[in-house]
XYZ file of C-alpha atoms in Angstrom:
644
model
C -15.389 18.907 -3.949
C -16.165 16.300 -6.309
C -16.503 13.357 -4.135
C -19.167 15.868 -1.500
C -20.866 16.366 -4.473
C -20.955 12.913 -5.828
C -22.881 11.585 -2.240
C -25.559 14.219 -2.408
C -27.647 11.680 0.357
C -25.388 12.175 2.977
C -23.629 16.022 2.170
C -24.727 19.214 0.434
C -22.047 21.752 -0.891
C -21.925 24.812 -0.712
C -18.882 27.533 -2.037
C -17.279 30.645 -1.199
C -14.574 31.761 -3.694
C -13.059 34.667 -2.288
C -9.730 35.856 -2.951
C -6.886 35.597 -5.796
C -9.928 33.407 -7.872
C -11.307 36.315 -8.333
C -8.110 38.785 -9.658
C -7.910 38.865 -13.294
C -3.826 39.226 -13.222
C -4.071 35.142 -11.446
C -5.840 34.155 -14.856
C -10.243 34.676 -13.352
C -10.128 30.934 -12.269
C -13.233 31.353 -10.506
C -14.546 30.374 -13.962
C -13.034 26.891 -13.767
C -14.605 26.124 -10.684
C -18.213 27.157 -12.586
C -16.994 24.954 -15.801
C -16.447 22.277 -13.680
C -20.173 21.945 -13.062
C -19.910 23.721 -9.131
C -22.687 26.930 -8.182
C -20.903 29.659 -6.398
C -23.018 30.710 -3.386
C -20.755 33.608 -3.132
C -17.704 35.578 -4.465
C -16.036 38.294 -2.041
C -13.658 40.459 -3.536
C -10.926 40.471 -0.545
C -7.302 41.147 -2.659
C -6.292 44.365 -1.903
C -3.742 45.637 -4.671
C -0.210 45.694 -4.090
C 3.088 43.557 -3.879
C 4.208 44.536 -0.098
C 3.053 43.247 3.423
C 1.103 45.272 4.102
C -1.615 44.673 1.251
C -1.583 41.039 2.590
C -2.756 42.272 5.794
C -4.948 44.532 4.254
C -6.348 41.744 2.543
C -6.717 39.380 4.960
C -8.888 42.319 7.251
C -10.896 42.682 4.305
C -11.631 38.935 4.317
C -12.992 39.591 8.352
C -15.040 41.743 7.262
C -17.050 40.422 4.874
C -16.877 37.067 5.856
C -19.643 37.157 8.738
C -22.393 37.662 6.303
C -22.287 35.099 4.352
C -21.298 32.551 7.390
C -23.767 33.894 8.919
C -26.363 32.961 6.284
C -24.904 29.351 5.072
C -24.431 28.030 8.867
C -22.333 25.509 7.926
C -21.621 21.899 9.824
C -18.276 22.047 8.905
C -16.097 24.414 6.573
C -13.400 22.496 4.807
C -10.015 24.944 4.389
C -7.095 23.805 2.121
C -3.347 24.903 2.617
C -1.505 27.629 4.031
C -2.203 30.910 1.638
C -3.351 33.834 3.623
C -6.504 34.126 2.673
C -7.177 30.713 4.530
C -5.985 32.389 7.753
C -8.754 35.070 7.143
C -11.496 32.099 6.589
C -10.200 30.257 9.661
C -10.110 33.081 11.949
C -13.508 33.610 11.100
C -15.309 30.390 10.955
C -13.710 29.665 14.915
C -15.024 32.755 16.182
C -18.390 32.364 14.469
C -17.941 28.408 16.468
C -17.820 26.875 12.962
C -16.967 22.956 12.684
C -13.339 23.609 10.847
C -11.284 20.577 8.951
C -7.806 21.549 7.526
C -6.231 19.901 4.740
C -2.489 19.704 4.409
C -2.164 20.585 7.499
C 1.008 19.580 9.889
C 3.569 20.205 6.455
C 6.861 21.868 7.035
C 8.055 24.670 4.587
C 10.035 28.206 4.766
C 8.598 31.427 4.626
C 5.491 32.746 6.757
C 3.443 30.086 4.637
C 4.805 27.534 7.607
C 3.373 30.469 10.275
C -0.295 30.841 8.496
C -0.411 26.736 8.081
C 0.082 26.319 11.450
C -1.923 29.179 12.785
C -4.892 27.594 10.669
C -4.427 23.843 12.188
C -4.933 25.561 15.685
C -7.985 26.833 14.865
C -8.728 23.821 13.455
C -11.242 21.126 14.856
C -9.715 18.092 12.564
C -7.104 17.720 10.562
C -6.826 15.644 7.196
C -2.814 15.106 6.390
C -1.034 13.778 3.654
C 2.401 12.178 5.262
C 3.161 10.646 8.392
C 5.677 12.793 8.957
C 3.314 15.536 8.751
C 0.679 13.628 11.240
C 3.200 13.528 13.678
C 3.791 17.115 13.881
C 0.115 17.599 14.431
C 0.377 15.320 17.383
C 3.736 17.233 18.485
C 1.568 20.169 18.289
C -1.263 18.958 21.098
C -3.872 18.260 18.200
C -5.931 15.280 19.086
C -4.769 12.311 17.433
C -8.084 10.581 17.046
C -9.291 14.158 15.271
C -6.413 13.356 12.672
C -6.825 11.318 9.373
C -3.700 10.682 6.917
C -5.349 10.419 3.843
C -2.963 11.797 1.434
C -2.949 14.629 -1.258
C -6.480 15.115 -2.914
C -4.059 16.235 -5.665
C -2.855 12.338 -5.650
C -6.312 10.808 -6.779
C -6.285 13.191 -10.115
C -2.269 12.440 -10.690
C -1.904 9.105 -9.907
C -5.050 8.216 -12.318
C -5.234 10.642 -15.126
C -3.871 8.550 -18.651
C -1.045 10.515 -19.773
C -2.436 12.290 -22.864
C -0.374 11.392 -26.401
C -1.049 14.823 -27.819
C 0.848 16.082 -25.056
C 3.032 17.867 -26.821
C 0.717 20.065 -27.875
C -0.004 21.331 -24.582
C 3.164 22.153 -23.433
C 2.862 25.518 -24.626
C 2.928 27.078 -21.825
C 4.961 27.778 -18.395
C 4.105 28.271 -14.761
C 4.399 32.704 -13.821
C 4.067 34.329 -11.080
C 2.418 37.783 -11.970
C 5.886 39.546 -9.736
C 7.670 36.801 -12.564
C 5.985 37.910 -15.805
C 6.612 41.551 -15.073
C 10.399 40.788 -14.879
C 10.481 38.487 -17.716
C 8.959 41.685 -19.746
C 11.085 43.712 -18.263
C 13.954 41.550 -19.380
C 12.609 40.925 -23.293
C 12.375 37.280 -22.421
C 8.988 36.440 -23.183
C 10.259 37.526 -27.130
C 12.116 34.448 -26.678
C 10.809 32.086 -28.575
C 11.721 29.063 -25.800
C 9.969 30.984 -23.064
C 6.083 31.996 -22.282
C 4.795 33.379 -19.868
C 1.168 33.108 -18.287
C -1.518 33.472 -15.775
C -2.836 30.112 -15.059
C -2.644 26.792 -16.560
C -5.709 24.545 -16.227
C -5.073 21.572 -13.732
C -5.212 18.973 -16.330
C -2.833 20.563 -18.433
C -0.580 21.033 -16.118
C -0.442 17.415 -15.146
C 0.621 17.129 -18.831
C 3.150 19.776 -18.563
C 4.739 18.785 -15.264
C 5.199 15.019 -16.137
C 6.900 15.299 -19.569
C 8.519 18.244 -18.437
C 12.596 17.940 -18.588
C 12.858 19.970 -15.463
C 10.889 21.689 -12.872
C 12.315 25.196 -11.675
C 11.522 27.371 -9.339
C 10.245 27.814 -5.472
C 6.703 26.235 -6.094
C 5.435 23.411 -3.923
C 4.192 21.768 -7.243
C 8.538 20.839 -7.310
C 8.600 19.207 -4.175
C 4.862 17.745 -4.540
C 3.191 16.855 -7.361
C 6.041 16.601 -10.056
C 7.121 13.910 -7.507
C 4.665 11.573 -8.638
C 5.735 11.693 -12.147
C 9.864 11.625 -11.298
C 10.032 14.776 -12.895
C 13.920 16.143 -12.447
C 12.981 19.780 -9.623
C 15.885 22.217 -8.983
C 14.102 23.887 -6.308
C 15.517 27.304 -5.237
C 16.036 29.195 -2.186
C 13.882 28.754 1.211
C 10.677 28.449 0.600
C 10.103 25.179 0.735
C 12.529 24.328 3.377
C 11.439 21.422 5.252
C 9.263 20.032 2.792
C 9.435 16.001 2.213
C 10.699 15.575 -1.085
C 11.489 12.425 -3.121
C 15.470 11.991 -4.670
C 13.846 13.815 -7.901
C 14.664 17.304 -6.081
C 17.789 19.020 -6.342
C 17.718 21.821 -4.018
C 20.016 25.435 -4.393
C 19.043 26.834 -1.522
C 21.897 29.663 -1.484
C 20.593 30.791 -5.167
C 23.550 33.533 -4.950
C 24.984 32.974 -8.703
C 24.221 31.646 -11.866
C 26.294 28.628 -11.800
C 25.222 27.073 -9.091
C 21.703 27.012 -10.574
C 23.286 26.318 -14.411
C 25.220 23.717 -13.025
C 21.787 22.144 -11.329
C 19.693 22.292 -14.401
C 23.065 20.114 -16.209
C 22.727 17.743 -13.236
C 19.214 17.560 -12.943
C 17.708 18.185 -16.890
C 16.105 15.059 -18.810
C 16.540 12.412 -16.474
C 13.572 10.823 -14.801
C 13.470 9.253 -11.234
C 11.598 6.703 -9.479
C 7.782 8.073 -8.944
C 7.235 8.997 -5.333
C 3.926 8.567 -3.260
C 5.102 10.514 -0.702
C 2.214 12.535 -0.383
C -0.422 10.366 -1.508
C -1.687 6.940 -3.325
C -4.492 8.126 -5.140
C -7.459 7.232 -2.753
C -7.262 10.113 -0.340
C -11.061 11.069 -1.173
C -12.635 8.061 0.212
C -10.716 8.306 3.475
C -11.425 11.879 3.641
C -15.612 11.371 2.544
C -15.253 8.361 5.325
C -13.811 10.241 8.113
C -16.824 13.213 7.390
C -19.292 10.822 7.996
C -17.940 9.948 10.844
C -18.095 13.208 12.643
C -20.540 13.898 15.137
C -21.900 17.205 15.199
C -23.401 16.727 18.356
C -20.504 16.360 20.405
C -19.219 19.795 22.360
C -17.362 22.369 19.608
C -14.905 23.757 22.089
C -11.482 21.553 20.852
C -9.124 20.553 23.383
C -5.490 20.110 23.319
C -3.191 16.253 24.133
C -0.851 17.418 26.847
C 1.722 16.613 28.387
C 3.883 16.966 25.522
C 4.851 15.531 22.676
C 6.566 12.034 23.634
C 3.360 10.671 25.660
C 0.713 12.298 23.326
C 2.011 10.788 20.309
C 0.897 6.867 21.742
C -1.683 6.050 19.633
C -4.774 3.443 20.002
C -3.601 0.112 19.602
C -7.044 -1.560 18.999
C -7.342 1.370 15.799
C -3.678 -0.501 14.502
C -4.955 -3.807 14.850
C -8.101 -3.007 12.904
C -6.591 -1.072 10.268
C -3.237 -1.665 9.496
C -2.994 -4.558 7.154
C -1.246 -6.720 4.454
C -1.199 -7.853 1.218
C -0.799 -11.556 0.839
C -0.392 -13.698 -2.095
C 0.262 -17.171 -2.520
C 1.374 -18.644 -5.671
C 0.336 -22.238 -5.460
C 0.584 -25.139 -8.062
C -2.705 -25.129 -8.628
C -3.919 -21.280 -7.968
C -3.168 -17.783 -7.284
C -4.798 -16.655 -4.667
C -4.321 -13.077 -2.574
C -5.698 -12.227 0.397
C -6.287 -8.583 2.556
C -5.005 -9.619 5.992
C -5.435 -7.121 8.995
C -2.920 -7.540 12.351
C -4.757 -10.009 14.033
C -4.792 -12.373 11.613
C -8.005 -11.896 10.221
C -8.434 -12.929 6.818
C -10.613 -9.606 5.670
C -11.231 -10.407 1.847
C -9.345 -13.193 -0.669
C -8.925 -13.787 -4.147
C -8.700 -16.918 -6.133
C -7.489 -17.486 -9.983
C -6.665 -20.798 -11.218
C -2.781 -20.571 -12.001
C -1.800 -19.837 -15.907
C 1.054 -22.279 -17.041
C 3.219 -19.370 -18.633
C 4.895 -16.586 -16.191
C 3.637 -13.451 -18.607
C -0.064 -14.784 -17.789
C 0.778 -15.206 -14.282
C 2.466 -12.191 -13.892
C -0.259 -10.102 -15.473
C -2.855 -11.696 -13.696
C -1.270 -11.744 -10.316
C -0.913 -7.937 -10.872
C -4.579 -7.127 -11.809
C -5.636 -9.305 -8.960
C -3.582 -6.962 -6.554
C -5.369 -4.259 -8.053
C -8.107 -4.995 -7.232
C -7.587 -5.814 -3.628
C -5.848 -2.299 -3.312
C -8.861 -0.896 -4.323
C -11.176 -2.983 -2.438
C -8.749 -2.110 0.705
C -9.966 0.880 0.462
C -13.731 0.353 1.111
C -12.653 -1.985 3.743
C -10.820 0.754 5.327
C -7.631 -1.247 5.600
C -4.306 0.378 5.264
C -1.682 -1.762 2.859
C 1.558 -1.728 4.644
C 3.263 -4.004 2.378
C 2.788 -7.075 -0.241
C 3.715 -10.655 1.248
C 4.699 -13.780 -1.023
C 4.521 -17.157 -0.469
C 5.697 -19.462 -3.363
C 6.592 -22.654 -4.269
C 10.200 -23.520 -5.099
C 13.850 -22.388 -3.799
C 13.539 -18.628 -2.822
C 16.040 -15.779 -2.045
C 14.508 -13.978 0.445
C 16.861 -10.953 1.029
C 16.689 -10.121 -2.985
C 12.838 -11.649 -3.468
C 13.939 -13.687 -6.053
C 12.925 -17.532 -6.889
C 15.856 -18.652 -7.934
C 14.168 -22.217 -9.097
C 10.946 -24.017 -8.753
C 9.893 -27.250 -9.486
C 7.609 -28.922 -11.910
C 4.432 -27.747 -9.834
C 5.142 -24.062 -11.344
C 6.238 -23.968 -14.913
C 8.774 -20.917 -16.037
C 9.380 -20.092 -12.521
C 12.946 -20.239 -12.030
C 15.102 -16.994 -11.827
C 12.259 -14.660 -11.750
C 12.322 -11.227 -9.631
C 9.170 -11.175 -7.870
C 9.940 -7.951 -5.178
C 10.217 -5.144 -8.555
C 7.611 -6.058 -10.455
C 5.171 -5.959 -7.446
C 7.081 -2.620 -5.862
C 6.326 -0.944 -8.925
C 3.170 -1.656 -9.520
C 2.176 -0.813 -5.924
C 4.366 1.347 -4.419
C 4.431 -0.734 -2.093
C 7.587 -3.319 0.099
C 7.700 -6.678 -1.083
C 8.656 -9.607 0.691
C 8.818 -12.877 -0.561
C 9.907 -16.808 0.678
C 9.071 -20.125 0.095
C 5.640 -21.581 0.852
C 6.862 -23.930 3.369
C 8.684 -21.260 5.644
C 5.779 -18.906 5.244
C 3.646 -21.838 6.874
C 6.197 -21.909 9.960
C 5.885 -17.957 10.192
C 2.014 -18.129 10.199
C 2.298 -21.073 13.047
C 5.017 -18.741 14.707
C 2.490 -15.670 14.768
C -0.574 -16.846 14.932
C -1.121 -20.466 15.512
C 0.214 -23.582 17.718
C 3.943 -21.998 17.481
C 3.219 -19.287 19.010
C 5.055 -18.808 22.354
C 7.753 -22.071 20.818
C 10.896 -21.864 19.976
C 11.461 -24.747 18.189
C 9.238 -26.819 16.251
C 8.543 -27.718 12.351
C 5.857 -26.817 9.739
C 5.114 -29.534 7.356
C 2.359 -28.775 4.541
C 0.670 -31.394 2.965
C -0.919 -30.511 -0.543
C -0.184 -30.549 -4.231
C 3.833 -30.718 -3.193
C 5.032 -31.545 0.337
C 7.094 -28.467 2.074
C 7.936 -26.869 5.185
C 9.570 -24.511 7.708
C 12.132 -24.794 10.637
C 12.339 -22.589 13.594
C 14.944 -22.569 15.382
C 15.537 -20.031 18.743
C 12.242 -18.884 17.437
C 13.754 -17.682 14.187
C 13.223 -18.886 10.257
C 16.196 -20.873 8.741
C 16.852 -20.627 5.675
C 20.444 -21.866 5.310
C 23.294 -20.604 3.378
C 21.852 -21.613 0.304
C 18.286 -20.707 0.845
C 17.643 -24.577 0.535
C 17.115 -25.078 4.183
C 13.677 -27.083 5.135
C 13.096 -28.446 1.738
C 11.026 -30.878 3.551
C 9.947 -32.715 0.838
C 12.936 -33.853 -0.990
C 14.248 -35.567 1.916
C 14.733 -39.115 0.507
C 13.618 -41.971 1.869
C 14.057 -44.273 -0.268
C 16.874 -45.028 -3.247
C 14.792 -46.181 -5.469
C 11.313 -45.051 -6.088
C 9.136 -42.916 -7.967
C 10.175 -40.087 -9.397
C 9.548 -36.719 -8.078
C 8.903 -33.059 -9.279
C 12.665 -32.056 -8.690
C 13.593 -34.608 -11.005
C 15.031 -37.077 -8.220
C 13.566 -40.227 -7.077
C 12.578 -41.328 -3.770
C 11.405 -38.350 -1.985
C 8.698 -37.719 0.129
C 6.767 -35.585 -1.948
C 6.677 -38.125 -4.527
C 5.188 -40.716 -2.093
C 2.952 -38.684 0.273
C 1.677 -35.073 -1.441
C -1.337 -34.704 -3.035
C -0.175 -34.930 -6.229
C 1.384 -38.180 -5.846
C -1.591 -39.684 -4.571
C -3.531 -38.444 -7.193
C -1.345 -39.931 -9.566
C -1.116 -43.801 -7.828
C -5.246 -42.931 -7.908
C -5.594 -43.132 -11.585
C -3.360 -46.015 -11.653
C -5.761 -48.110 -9.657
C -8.473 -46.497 -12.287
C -6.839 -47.274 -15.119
C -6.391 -50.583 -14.024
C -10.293 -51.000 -12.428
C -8.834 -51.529 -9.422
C -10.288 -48.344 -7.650
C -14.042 -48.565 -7.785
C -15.351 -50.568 -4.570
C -19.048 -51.210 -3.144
C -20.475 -48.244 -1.860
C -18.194 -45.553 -3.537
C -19.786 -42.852 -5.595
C -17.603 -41.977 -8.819
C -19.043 -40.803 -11.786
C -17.238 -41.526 -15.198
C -17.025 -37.908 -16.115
C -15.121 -36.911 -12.598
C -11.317 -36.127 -12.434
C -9.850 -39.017 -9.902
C -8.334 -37.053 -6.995
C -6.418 -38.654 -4.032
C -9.986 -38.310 -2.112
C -10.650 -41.405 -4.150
C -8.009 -42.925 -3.103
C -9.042 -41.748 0.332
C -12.409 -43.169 -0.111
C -11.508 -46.106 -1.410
C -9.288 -46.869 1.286
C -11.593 -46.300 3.557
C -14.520 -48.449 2.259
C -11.953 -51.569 2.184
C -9.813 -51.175 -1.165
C -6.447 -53.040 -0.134
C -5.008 -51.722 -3.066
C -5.781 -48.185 -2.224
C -4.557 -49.033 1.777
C -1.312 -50.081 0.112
C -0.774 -47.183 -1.503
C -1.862 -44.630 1.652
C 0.082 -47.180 4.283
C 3.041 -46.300 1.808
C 2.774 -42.656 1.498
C 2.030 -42.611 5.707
C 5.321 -44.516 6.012
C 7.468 -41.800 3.597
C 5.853 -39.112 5.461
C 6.792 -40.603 9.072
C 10.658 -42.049 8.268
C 11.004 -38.292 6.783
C 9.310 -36.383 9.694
C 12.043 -38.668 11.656
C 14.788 -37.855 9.699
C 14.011 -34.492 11.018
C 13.604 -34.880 14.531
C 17.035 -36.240 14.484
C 18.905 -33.216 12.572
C 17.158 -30.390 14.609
C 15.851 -31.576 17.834
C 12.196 -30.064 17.713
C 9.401 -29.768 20.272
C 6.676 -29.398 18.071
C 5.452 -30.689 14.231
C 2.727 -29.104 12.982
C 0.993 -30.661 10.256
C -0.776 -28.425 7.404
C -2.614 -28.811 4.562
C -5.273 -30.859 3.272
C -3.688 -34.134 3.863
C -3.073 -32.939 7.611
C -5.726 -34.756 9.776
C -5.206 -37.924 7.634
C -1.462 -38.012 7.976
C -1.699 -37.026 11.979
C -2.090 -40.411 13.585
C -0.193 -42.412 11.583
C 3.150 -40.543 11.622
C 2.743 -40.048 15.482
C 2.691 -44.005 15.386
C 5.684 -44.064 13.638
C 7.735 -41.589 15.564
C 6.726 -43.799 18.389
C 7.982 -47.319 16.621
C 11.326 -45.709 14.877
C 12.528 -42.529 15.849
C 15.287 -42.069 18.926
C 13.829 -42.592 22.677
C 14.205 -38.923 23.405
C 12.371 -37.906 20.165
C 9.526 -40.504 20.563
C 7.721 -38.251 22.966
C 7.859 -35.252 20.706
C 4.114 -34.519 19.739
C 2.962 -33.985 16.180
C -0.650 -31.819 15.731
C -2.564 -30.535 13.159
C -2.740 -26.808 11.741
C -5.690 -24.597 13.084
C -4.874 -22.140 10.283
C -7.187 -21.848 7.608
C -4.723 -20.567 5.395
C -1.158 -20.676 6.596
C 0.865 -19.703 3.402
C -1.053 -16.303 3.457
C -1.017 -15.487 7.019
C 2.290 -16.520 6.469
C 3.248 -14.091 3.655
C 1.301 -11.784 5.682
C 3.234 -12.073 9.108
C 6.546 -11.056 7.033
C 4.814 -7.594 6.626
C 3.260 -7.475 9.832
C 5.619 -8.845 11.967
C 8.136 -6.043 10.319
C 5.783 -2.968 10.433
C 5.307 -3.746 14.064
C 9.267 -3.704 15.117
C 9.394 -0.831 12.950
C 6.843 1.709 14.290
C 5.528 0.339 17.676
């Protein structure tokens, strides 16, 4: 209600309170609806007293009959109905015979009692269908809806508990505990609301009860707030007996369903009281109401009203539109390079939808945080972009455990980097899988999924940039080796003497041929005024890069063709080396450094490798960014084998 009335250009509000809102013995809470800012176009009185069955019917004929007027008179577009209480079943009846637009939220959810019968009853009647699990989606489709006339969006619920700031005075609101009326009578009945541990009440306002469920040491009872929202908070639930039977619940909820004697539900409140669990998002990530405003607007109110039903049953009708996967699902990418941070919203294609660049902070608390806020924001940006996260992929630098998503050591490139657990710190933060591997496999996964590797089953990934790494695929799978040291590309030696490299060797391609390395022999020829030729623009206040060297080279600088003939040389004995351990079809050359490097290690495969590697072809990377797509594929390319 909140977002609708936040967008009052493209929806106007109008609402009915009807119902228990109205009853005095459920706490009035019609009056929280009008202190949250809303105008009630109308209240119908439709409760008729009593605790049996029949009053519910009663009640829910009473609702039919004075429903028509006001329906009548508002002619809505679309009537929005929430849950599975019986008063909704009155509403829905109404609105479909009346040939009123009707979306259901929560719909497709699995309990015990008739509440499963009345949620169900309403999603028939029901024109589209907002959900908040996939489980619960594919019930709907199990059930004929329309798939495309389905949006998982999550709990509502979600957005308030997954972003209200825990309150420090809680303590002083936890004053109070959740009653049924039926519950307060027999806790009267039974003295125990003398007791000073127990109170009983009406109605607790939502924000409160937030409060009161999350620092709660236990949740008991048959609510749905046990199974759902305490969830989010890993508040301990000893749910009891039936009525929520069915119900997706996180590992927080201990359920006595046989509530025949006190000690089984003694000994679950020992088992269960003051610990905490792992927060589940289950039924929601906080950012249902922007999928649910989005998917209004896309409704067109001129198409026919009459619904229709996805037979043949449920195996073929639950096939959904691949071209919708491919432009929605996506992943999180980050790279943690030498030089930057950068992360990047990637869709199933390989489409890079939106990136993110920070220059890299030299200590790992800095990098951490920042990496962390910079996710953040691209979860929330996902959002507008109507991209669903599947999972976070990481490409870094240095020796990487993949299975555990440790680094379990880096190199000089990336300071305090060794040992660190990258897969909790980001699964916490965002709820979300992590994977994580070295940047030079992640280059061979991008080339295996989206770029000249595709379709190969064995060829090699070398990137050229600050450092010098790569990736080997072999039978069209990563290796990593028993060690995870596999395809350290550069820190082959090729020489055994030589300058010394970022691993703390000597002799290794990366301290001949990366960027870095360049860079350095570049200031050398500086320092010494040995750089600077004719026609080359350098300006005293500009950091010498190896595009100077570059330059240089290229406008006639011996010196500088020395030092590039040298680093071409490293690059090409090493790329041999290679050819004649694993046998490749294919190198593919990444990286800045790529389309210089090309030509002149092809030359020297020709002049020094084996006969029946000379012919073995080396090109350059079409990727724009092969360490993300990379990092991306890892999440794609499992999502895909998972679901599809």
């Amino acid at each position: 209600m909140f977002g609708i009335k936040s967008h009052p250009e493209d929806f106007d509000l109008e609402v009915v309170v009807l119902g228990s809102h109205l009853i005095d013995d459920y706490g009035n809470t019609f009056r929280m609806i009008e202190q949250d800012g809303f105008d009630i176009g109308s209240k119908l009185h439709t409760i008729v007293r009593g605790e049996d069955e029949a009053a519910m019917v009663e009640s829910v004929g009473l609702a039919l009959v004075k429903l028509p007027d006001v329906l009548q008179r508002l002619r809505p577009d679309i009537l929005i109905i929430h849950g599975d209480r019986f008063d909704a079943l009155g509403l829905a009846t109404a609105a479909a015979l009346m040939n009123i637009r009707i979306l259901h939220l929560e719909g497709g959810e699995v309990s015990g009692t008739i509440d499963d019968s009345i949620r169900h009853a309403v999603s028939k009647l029901a024109h589209y269908h907002v959900c908040c699990t996939p489980r619960a989606k594919q019930y709907l489709i199990a059930m004929c809806e329309d798939h495309s006339r389905i949006l998982l969006a999550g709990c509502p619920s979600y957005d308030k508990l997954l972003s209200t700031n825990h309150k420090d005075d809680y303590m002083d609101i936890i004053k109070s505990w959740l009653g049924s009326k039926e519950m307060v009578r027999v806790m009267r009945r039974k003295g125990i609301e003398q007791h000073p541990n127990f109170q009983a009440v009406k109605h607790i306002p939502f924000e409160q009860f937030i409060q009161l469920v999350c620092h709660a040491g236990c949740v008991i009872g048959n609510s749905s707030c046990g199974v759902r929202e305490a969830g989010a908070f890993g508040t301990p639930v000893v749910n009891l007996g039936t009525r929520q039977t069915g119900r997706e619940t996180g590992e927080n909820v201990l359920h006595v369903r046989d509530a025949d004697t006190h000690d089984k539900i003694y000994h679950a409140l020992e088992l269960q009281f003051g610990k905490r669990y792992p927060c589940s998002k289950i039924y929601g990530d906080g950012h249902a109401v922007p999928r649910i405003l989005k998917f209004l607007r896309t409704i067109d109110l001129d198409e026919p009203l009459q619904k229709s039903f996805c037979f043949p049953p449920v195996k073929d009708s639950i096939s959904r539109d691949i071209d919708h996967i491919l432009e929605t699902q996506s992943a999180l990418s980050i790279d943690v390079g030498g030089t930057n941070l950068r992360v990047a919203i990637i869709c199933m294609q390989g489409k890079i939808v939106e990136k993110y660049a920070q220059p890299n902070p030299k200590t790992f608390e800095a990098r951490m945080h920042l990496l962390l806020k910079m996710c953040s924001v691209a979860m929330r940006d996902a959002v507008s972009l109507n991209c669903r996260i599947l999972g976070v992929g990481v490409s870094t630098g240095g020796r990487v455990n993949p299975q555990e998503g440790v680094v379990l050591h880096s190199t000089k490139l990336v300071p305090e980097w060794s040992s660190v657990d990258l897969r909790t710190p980001i699964s916490d933060a965002l709820h979300l899988p992590v994977w994580v591997d070295n940047d030079g496999n992640c280059a061979a996964l991008a080339e295996r999924k989206f770029g000249h590797g595709k379709g190969v089953e064995n060829f090699v990934s070398i990137i050229t940039g600050t450092g010098i790494g790569g990736g080997i695929i072999n039978n069209s799978e990563l290796v990593h080796g028993s060690s995870f040291c596999a395809a350290e590309l550069g820190h082959i030696m090729v020489s055994l003497e030589g300058p010394e490299c970022s691993c703390g060797s000597r002799g290794c391609i990366e301290a001949y041929a990366s960027g870095r390395a360049l860079q350095r022999d570049a200031k050398r020829l500086h320092d010494e005024d040995l750089l600077k030729v004719e026609g080359m623009d350098l300006k005293l206040s500009e950091p010498i890069t190896a595009a100077h060297l570059i330059s240089a080279a290229k406008l006639g600088n011996s010196k500088a063709n020395a030092v590039l003939n040298r680093a071409c040389t490293a690059l090409g004995v090493g790329i041999v080396n290679i050819l004649h351990v694993v046998n490749p079809s294919l190198v593919i050359l990444s990286g800045v450094l790529a389309s210089y490097y090309k030509t002149p290690v092809q030359h020297i495969i020709t002049e020094r490798a084996l006969i029946s590697a000379q012919g073995i072809k080396v090109v350059t990377s079409d990727l724009e960014e092969p360490a993300l797509l990379g990092a991306a594929s890892m999440v794609l390319d499992y999502a895909t084998r998972r679901t599809f």
